[in-house]
mmCIF file of C-alpha atoms in Angstrom:
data_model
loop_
_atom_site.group_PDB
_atom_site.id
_atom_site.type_symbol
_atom_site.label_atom_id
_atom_site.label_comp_id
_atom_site.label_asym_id
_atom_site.label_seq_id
_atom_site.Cartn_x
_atom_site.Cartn_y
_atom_site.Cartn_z
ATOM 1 C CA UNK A 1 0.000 0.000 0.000
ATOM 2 C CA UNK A 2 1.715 3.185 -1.133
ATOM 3 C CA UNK A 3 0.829 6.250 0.228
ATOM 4 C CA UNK A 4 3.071 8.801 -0.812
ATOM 5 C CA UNK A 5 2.340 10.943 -3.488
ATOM 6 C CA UNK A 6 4.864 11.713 -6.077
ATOM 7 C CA UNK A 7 5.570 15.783 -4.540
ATOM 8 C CA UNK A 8 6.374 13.972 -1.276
ATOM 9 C CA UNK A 9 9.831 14.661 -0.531
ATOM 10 C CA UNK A 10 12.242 11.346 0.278
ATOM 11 C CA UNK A 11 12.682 10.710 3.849
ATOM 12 C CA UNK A 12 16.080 10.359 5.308
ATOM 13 C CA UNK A 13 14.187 7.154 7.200
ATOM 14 C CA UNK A 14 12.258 5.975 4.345
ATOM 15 C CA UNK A 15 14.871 3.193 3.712
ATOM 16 C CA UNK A 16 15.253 1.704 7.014
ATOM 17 C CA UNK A 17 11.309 2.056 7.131
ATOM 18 C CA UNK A 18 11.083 0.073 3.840
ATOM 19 C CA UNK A 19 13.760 -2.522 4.861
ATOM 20 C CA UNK A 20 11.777 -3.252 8.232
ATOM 21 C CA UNK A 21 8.465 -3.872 6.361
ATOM 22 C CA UNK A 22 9.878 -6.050 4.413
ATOM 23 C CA UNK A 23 11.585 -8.429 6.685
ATOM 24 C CA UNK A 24 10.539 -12.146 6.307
ATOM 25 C CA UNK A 25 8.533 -12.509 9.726
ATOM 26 C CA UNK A 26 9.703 -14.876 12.170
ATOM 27 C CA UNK A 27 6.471 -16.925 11.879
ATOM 28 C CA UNK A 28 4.310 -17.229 9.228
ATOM 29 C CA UNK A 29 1.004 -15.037 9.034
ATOM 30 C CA UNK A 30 -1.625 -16.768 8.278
ATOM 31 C CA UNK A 31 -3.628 -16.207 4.962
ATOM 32 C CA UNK A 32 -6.452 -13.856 5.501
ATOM 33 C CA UNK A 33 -9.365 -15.854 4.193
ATOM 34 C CA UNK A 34 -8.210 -18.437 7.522
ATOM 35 C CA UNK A 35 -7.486 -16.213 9.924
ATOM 36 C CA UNK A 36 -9.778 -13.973 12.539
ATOM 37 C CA UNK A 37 -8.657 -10.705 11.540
ATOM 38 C CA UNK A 38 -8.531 -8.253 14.195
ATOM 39 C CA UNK A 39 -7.921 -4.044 13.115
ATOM 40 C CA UNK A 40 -6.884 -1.868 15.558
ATOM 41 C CA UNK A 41 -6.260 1.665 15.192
ATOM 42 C CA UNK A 42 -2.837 3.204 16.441
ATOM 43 C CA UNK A 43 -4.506 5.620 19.102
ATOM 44 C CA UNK A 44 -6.019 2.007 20.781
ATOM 45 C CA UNK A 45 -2.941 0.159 20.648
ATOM 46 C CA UNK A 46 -0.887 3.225 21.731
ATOM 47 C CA UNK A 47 -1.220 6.141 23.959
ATOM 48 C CA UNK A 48 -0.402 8.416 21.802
ATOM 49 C CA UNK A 49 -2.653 11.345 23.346
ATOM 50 C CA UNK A 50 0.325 13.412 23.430
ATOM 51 C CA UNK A 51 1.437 13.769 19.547
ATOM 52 C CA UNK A 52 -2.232 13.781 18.760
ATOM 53 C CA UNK A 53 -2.745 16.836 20.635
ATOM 54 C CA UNK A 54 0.355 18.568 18.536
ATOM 55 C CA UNK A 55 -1.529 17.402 14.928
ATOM 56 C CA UNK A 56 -4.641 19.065 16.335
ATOM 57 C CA UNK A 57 -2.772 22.277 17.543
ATOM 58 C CA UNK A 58 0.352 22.606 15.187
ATOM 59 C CA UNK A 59 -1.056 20.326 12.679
ATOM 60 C CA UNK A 60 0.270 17.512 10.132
ATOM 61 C CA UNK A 61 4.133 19.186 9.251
ATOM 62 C CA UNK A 62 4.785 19.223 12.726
ATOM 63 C CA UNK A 63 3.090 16.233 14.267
ATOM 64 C CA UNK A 64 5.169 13.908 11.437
ATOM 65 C CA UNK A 65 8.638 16.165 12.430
ATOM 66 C CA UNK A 66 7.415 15.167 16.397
ATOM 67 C CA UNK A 67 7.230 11.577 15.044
ATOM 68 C CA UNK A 68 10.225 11.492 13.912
ATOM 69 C CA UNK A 69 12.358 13.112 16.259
ATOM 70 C CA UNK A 70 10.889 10.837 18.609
ATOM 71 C CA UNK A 71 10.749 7.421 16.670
ATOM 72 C CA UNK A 72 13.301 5.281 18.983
ATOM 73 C CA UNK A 73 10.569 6.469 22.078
ATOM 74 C CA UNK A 74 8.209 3.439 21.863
ATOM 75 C CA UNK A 75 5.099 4.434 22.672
ATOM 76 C CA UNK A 76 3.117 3.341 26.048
ATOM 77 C CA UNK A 77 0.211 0.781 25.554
ATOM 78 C CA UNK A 78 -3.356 1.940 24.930
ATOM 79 C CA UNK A 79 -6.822 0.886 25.824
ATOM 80 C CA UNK A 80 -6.474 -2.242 22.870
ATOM 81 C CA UNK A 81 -2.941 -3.683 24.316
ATOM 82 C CA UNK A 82 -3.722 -6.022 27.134
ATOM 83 C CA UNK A 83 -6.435 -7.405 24.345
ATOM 84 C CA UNK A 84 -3.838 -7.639 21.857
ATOM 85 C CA UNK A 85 -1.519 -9.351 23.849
ATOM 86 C CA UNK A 86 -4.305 -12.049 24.834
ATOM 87 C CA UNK A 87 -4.916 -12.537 21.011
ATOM 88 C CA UNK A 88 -1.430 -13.916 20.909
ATOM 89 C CA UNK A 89 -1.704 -15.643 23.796
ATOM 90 C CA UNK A 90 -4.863 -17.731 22.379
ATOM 91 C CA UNK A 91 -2.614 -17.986 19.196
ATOM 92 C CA UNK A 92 0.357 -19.851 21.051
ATOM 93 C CA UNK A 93 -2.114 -22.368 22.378
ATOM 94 C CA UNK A 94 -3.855 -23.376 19.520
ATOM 95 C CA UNK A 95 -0.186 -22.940 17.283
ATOM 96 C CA UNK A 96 0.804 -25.799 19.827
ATOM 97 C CA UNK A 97 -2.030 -28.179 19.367
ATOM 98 C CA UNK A 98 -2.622 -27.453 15.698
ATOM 99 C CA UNK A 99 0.304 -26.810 14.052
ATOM 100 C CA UNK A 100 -0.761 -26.821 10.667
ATOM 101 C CA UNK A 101 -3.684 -24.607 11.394
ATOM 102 C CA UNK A 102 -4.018 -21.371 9.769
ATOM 103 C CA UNK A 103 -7.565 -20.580 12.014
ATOM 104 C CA UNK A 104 -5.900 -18.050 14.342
ATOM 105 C CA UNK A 105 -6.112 -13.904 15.385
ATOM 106 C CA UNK A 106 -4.675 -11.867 12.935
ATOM 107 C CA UNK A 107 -4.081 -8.296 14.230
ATOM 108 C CA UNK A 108 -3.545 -5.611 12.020
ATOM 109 C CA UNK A 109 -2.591 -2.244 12.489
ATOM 110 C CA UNK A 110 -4.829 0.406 10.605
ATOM 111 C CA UNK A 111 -4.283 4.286 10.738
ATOM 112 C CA UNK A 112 -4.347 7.507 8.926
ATOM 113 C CA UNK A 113 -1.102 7.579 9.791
ATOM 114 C CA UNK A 114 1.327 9.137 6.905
ATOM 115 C CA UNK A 115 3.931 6.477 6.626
ATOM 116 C CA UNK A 116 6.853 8.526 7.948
ATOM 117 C CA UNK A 117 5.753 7.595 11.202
ATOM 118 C CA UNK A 118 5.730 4.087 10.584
ATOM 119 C CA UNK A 119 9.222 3.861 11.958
ATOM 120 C CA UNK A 120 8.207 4.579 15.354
ATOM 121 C CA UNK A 121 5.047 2.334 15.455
ATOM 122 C CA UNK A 122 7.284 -0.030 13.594
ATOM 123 C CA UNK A 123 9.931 0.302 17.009
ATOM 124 C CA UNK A 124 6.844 0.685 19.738
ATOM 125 C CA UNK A 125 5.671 -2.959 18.605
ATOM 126 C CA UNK A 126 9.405 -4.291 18.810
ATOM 127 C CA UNK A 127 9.799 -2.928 21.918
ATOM 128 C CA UNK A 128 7.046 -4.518 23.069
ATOM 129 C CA UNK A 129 7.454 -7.797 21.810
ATOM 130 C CA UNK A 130 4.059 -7.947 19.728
ATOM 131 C CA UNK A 131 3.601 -10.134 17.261
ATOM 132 C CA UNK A 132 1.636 -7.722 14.225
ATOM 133 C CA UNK A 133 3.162 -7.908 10.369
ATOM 134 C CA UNK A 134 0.233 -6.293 8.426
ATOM 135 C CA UNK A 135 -0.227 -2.429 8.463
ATOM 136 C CA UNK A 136 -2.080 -0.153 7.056
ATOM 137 C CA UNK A 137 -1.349 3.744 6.747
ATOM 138 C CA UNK A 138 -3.399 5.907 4.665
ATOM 139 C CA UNK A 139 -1.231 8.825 4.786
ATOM 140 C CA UNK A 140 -4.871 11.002 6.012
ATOM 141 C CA UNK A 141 -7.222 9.231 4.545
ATOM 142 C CA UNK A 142 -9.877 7.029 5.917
ATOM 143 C CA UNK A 143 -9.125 3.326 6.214
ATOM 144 C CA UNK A 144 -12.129 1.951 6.443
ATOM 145 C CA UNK A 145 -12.460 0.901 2.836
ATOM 146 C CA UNK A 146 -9.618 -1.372 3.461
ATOM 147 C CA UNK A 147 -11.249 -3.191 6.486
ATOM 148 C CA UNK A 148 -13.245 -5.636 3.874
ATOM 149 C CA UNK A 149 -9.985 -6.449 1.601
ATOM 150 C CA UNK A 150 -8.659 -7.260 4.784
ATOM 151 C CA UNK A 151 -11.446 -9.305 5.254
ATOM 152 C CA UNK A 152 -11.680 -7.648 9.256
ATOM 153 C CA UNK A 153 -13.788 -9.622 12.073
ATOM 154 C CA UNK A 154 -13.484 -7.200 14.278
ATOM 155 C CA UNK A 155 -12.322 -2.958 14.301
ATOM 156 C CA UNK A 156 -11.229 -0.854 17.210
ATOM 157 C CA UNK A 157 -10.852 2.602 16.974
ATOM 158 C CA UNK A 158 -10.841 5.892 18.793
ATOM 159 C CA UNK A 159 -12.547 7.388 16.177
ATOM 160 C CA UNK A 160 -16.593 7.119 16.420
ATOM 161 C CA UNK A 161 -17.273 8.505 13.070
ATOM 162 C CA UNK A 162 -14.891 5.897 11.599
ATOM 163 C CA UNK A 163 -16.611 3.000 13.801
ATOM 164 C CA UNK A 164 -19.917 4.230 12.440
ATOM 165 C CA UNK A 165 -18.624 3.950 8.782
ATOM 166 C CA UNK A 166 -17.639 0.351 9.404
ATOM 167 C CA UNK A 167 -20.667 -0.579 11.099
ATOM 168 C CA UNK A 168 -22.294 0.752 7.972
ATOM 169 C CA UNK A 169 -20.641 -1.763 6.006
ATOM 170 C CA UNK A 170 -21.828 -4.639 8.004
ATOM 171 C CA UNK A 171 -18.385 -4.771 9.677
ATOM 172 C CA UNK A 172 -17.799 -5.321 13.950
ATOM 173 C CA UNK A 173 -16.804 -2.215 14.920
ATOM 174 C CA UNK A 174 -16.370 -0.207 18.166
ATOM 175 C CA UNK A 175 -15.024 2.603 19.969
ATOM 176 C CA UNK A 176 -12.644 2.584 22.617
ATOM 177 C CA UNK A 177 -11.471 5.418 24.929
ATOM 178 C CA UNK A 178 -8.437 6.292 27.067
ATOM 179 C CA UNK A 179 -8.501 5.329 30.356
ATOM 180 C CA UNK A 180 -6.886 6.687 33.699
ATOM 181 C CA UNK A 181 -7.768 3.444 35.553
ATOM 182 C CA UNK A 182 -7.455 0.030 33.778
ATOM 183 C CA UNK A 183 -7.748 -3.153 35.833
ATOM 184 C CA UNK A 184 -5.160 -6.323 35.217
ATOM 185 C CA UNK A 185 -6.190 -8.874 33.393
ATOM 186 C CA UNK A 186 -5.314 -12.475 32.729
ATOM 187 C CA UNK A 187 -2.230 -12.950 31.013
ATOM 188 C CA UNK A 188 -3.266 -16.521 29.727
ATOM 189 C CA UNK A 189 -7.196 -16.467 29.145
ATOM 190 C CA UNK A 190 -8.802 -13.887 26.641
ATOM 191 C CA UNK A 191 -11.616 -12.616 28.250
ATOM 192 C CA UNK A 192 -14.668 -10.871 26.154
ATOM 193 C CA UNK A 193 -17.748 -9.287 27.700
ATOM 194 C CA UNK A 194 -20.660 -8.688 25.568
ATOM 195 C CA UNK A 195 -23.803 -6.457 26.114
ATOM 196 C CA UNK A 196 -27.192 -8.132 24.839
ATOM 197 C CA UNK A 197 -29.701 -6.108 22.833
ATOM 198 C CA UNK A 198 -27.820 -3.695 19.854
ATOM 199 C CA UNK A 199 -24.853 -5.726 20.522
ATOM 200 C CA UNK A 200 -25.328 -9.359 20.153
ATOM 201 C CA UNK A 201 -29.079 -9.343 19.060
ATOM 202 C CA UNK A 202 -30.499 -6.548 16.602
ATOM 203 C CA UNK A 203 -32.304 -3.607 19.017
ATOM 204 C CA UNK A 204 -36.019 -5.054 17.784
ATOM 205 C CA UNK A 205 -36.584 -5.350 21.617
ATOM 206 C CA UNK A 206 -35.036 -2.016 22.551
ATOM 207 C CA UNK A 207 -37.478 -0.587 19.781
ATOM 208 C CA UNK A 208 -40.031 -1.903 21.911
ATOM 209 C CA UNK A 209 -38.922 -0.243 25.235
ATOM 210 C CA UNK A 210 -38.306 2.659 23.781
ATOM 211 C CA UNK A 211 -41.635 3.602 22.066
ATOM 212 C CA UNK A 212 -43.761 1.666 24.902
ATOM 213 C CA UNK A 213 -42.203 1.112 28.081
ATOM 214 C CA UNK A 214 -40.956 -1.787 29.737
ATOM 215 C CA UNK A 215 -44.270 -3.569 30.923
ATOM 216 C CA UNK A 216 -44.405 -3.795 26.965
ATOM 217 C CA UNK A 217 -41.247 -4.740 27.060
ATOM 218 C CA UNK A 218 -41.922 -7.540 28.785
ATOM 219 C CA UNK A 219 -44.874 -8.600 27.482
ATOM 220 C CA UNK A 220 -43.476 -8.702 24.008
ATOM 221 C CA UNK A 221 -40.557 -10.914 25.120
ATOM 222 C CA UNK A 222 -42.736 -13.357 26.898
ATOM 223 C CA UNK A 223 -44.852 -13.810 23.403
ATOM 224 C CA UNK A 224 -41.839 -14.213 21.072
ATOM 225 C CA UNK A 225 -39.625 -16.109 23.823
ATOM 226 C CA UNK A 226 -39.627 -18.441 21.342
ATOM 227 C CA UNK A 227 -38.701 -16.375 18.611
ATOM 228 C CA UNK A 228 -35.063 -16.128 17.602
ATOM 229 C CA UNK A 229 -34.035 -12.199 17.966
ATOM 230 C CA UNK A 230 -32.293 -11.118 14.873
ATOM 231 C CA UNK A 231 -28.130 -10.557 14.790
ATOM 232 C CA UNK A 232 -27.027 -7.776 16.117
ATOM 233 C CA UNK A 233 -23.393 -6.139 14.940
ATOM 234 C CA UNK A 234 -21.156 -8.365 16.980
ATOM 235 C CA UNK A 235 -22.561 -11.656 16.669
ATOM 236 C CA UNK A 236 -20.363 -12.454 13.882
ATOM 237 C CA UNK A 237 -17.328 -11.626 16.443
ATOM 238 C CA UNK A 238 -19.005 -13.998 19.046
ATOM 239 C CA UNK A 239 -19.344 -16.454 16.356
ATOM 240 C CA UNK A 240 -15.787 -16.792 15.738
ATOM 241 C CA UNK A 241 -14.711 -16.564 19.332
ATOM 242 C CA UNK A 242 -16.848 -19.919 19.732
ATOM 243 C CA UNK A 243 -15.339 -21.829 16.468
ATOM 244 C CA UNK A 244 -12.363 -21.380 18.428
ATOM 245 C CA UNK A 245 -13.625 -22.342 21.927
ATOM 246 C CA UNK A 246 -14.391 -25.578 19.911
ATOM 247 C CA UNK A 247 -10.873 -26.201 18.716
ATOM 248 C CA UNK A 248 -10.018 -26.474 22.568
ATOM 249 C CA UNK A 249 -12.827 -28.439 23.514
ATOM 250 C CA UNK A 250 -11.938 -31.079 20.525
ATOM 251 C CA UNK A 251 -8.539 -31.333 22.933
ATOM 252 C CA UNK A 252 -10.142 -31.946 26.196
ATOM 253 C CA UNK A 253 -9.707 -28.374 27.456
ATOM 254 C CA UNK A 254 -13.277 -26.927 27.495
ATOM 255 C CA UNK A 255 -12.575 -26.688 31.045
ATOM 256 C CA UNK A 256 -9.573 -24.868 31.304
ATOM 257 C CA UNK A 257 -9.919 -23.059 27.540
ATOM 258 C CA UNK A 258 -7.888 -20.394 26.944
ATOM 259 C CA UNK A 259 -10.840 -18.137 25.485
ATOM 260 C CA UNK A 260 -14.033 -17.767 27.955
ATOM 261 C CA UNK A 261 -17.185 -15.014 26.606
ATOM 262 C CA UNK A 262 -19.508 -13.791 29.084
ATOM 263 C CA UNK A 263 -23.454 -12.119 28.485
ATOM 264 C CA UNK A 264 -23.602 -8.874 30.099
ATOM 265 C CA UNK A 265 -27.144 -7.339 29.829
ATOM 266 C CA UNK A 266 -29.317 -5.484 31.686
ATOM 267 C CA UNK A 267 -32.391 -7.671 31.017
ATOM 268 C CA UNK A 268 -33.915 -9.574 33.991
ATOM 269 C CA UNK A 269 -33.451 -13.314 33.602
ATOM 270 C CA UNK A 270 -37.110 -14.200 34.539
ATOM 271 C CA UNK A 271 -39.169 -12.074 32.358
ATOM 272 C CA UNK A 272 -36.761 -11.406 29.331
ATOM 273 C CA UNK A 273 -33.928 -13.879 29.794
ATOM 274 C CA UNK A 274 -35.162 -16.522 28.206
ATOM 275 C CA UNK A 275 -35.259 -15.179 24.671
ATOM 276 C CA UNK A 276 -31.708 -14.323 25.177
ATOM 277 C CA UNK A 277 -30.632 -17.793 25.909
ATOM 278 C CA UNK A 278 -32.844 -19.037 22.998
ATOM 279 C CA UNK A 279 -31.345 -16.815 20.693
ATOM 280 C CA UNK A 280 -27.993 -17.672 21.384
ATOM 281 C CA UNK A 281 -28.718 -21.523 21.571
ATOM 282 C CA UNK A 282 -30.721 -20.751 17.544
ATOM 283 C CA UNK A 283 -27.697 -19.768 16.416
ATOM 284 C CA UNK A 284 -25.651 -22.951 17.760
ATOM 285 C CA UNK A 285 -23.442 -20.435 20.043
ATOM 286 C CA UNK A 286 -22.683 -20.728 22.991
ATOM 287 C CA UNK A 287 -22.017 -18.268 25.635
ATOM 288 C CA UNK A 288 -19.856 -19.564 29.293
ATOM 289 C CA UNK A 289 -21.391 -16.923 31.524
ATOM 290 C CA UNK A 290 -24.415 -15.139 31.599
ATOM 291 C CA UNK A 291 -25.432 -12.665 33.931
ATOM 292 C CA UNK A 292 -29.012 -10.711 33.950
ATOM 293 C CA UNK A 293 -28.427 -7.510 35.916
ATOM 294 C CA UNK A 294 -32.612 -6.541 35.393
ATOM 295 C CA UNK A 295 -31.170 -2.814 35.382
ATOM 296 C CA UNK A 296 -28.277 -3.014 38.008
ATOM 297 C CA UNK A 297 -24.818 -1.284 36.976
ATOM 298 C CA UNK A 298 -22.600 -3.484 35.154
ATOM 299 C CA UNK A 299 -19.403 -2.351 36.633
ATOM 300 C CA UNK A 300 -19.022 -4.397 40.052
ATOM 301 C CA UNK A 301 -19.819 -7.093 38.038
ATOM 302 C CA UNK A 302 -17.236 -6.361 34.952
ATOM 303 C CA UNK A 303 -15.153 -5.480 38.051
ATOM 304 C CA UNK A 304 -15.402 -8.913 38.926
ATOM 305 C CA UNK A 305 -14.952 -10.980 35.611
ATOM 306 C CA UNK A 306 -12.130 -8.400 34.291
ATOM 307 C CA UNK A 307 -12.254 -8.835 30.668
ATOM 308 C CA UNK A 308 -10.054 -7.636 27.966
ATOM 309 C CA UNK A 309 -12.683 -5.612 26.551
ATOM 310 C CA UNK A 310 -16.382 -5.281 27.146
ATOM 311 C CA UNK A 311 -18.680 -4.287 23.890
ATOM 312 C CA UNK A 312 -21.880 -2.047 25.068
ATOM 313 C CA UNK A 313 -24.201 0.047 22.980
ATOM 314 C CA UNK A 314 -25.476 2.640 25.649
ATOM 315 C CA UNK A 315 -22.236 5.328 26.962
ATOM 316 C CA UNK A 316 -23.576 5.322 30.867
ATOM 317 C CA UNK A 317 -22.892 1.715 30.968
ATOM 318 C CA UNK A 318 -19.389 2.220 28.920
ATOM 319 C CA UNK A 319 -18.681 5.025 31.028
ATOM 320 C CA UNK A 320 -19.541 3.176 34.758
ATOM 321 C CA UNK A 321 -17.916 0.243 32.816
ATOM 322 C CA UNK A 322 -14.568 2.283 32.715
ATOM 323 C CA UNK A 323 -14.645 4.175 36.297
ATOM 324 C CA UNK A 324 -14.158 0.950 37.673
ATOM 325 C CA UNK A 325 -11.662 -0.124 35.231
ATOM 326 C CA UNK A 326 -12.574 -2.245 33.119
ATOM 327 C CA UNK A 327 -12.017 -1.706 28.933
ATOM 328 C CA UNK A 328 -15.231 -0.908 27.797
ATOM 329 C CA UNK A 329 -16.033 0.051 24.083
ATOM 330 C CA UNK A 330 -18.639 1.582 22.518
ATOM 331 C CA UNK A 331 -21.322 0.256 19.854
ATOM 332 C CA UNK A 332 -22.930 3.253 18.113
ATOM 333 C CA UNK A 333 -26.036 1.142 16.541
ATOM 334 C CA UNK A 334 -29.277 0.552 17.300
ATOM 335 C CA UNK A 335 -32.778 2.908 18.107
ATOM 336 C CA UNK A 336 -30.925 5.098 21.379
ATOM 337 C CA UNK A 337 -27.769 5.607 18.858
ATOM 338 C CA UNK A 338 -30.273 7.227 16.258
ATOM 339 C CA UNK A 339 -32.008 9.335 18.727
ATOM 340 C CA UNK A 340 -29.232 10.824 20.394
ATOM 341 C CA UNK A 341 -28.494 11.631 16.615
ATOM 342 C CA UNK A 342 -31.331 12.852 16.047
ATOM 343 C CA UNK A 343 -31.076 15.687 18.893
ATOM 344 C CA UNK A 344 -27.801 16.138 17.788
ATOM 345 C CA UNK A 345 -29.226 17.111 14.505
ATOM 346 C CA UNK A 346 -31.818 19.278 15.553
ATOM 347 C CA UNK A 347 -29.585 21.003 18.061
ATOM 348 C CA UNK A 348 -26.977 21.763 15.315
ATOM 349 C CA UNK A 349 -30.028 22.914 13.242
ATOM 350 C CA UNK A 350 -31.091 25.188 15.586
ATOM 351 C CA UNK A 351 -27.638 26.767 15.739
ATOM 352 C CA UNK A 352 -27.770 27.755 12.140
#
């Protein structure tokens, strides 16, 4: 992927950026159509909070001469690294029982980054002893339209408008924040939290609540318990965790597997459970936890399991999520995304 136009001047680093990329990796990458592809944006991998304060401020001629006066500083981990790092975890494990197998987390670093900075990225993941070949820098422009040749499973970034694009394009998408306080996690099991409704499942249920209230709500789930709820924009990612989960339990270790998911949802297990559990079981997935808060926060209990990263579609719960340290991200779909939208619309209408 080129992005350098031909007025770009040659950089004095260009060459030892080029030679790096092209190093034969020490392992073979997997081909694309095998593997579960994982994109993470820079600013989720990194904390790099600093230089992009100096693009916003001084903008793009000085944040690339920062870059590269700085490119032997690795950078410190972000909000995505402890989840990275138990990608490759997962990936030793199965590389040991399935040698042969190609079926394994590819990560791959996506950015707007220009590619003079590469160097430094290039040295941060060195430093840091991670295990990531493919990148992507767009030099500016927006990466998303290379999240489907890289055939992505699942995309992290800081950016919500760029999380929104992906979700758009039926891709697994979410956004992740900075955080002050981030809890430790398990070096050895990978560890995923998932909200229900506008997360797993479609938000056909929320729809309800919404527009009618939750004695509706309940109603409505007790006459379609039986009915499957329709996919929601990170069922596809659950899917994949669990086609894993099998590899392990095909070697005796469902008990001590290396990957362990965990339902997260403010329904109540007695009136609207059920149709949760239904769903999951339509879809032949399987889920190893489940807990039904019926409206409690979900902190103390993310507290509790400390996951690698925890997918919700409503900010109060990302936000208590992340006070108590745990990773939470953000899904921007379903009926509350398009209302808050909707304000946001009017509001800026209003203004002009």
């Amino acid at each position: 992927l080129s992005v350098l136009s031909p007025s770009d001047p040659p950089s004095p680093h260009f060459e030892d950026f080029f030679k790096m990329t092209c190093v034969k990796p020490a392992t073979l990458q997997p081909k694309p159509e095998n593997s579960i592809t994982i994109a993470v944006s820079s600013r989720v991998l990194f904390n790099m909070d600093k230089e992009q304060q100096i693009f916003e401020q001084q903008g793009m001629e000085e944040y690339i001469k920062y870059q590269v006066a700085h490119e032997t500083e690795p950078f410190s981990p972000g909000p995505a690294f402890s989840f990275v790092k138990a990608l490759e975890a997962v990936n030793t494990q199965l590389r040991d029982l399935y040698p042969e197998s190609e079926e394994l987390f590819d990560v791959v670093l996506i950015t707007n980054n220009h590619a003079y900075v590469g160097l430094r990225l290039i040295n941060t993941i060195n430093h840091h002893q991670l295990f990531i070949e493919r990148f992507c820098m767009t030099g500016g422009n927006s990466p998303i339209g290379y999240l489907t040749a890289y055939n992505t499973n699942l995309y992290l970034s800081s950016d919500p408008v760029k999380v929104r694009e992906a979700l758009e394009q039926g891709i697994a998408a979410a956004t992740m924040f900075t955080q002050e306080k981030m809890t430790e996690v398990s070096e050895t099991q990978l560890r995923v939290a998932f909200d229900g409704d506008a997360v797993l499942f479609s938000d056909e249920s929320e729809q309800i609540y919404k527009a009618h209230g939750l004695d509706k709500f309940f109603e409505h789930e007790k006459a379609h318990e039986n009915k499957p709820l329709d996919h929601g924009p990170l069922k596809g990612f659950l899917e994949v965790l669990g086609k894993l989960q099998k590899k392990f339990y095909a070697k005796g270790q469902r008990m001590d597997c290396p990957v362990r998911t965990y339902l997260v949802t403010a329904r109540s297990a007695a009136s609207s459970g059920a149709r949760a559990l239904k769903t999951l079981r339509s879809w032949g997935l399987e889920i190893d936890e489940a807990l039904f808060l019926a409206g409690a926060p979900k902190g103390p209990i993310l507290e509790k399991i400390r996951p690698h990263i925890f997918f919700d579609d409503q900010m109060f719960h990302v936000e208590g999520a992340a006070e108590m340290g745990t990773v939470a991200c953000h899904v921007p779909y379903g009926i509350a995304q398009r209302q808050k939208f909707s304000i946001s619309e009017a509001q800026e209408s209003m203004r002009n």
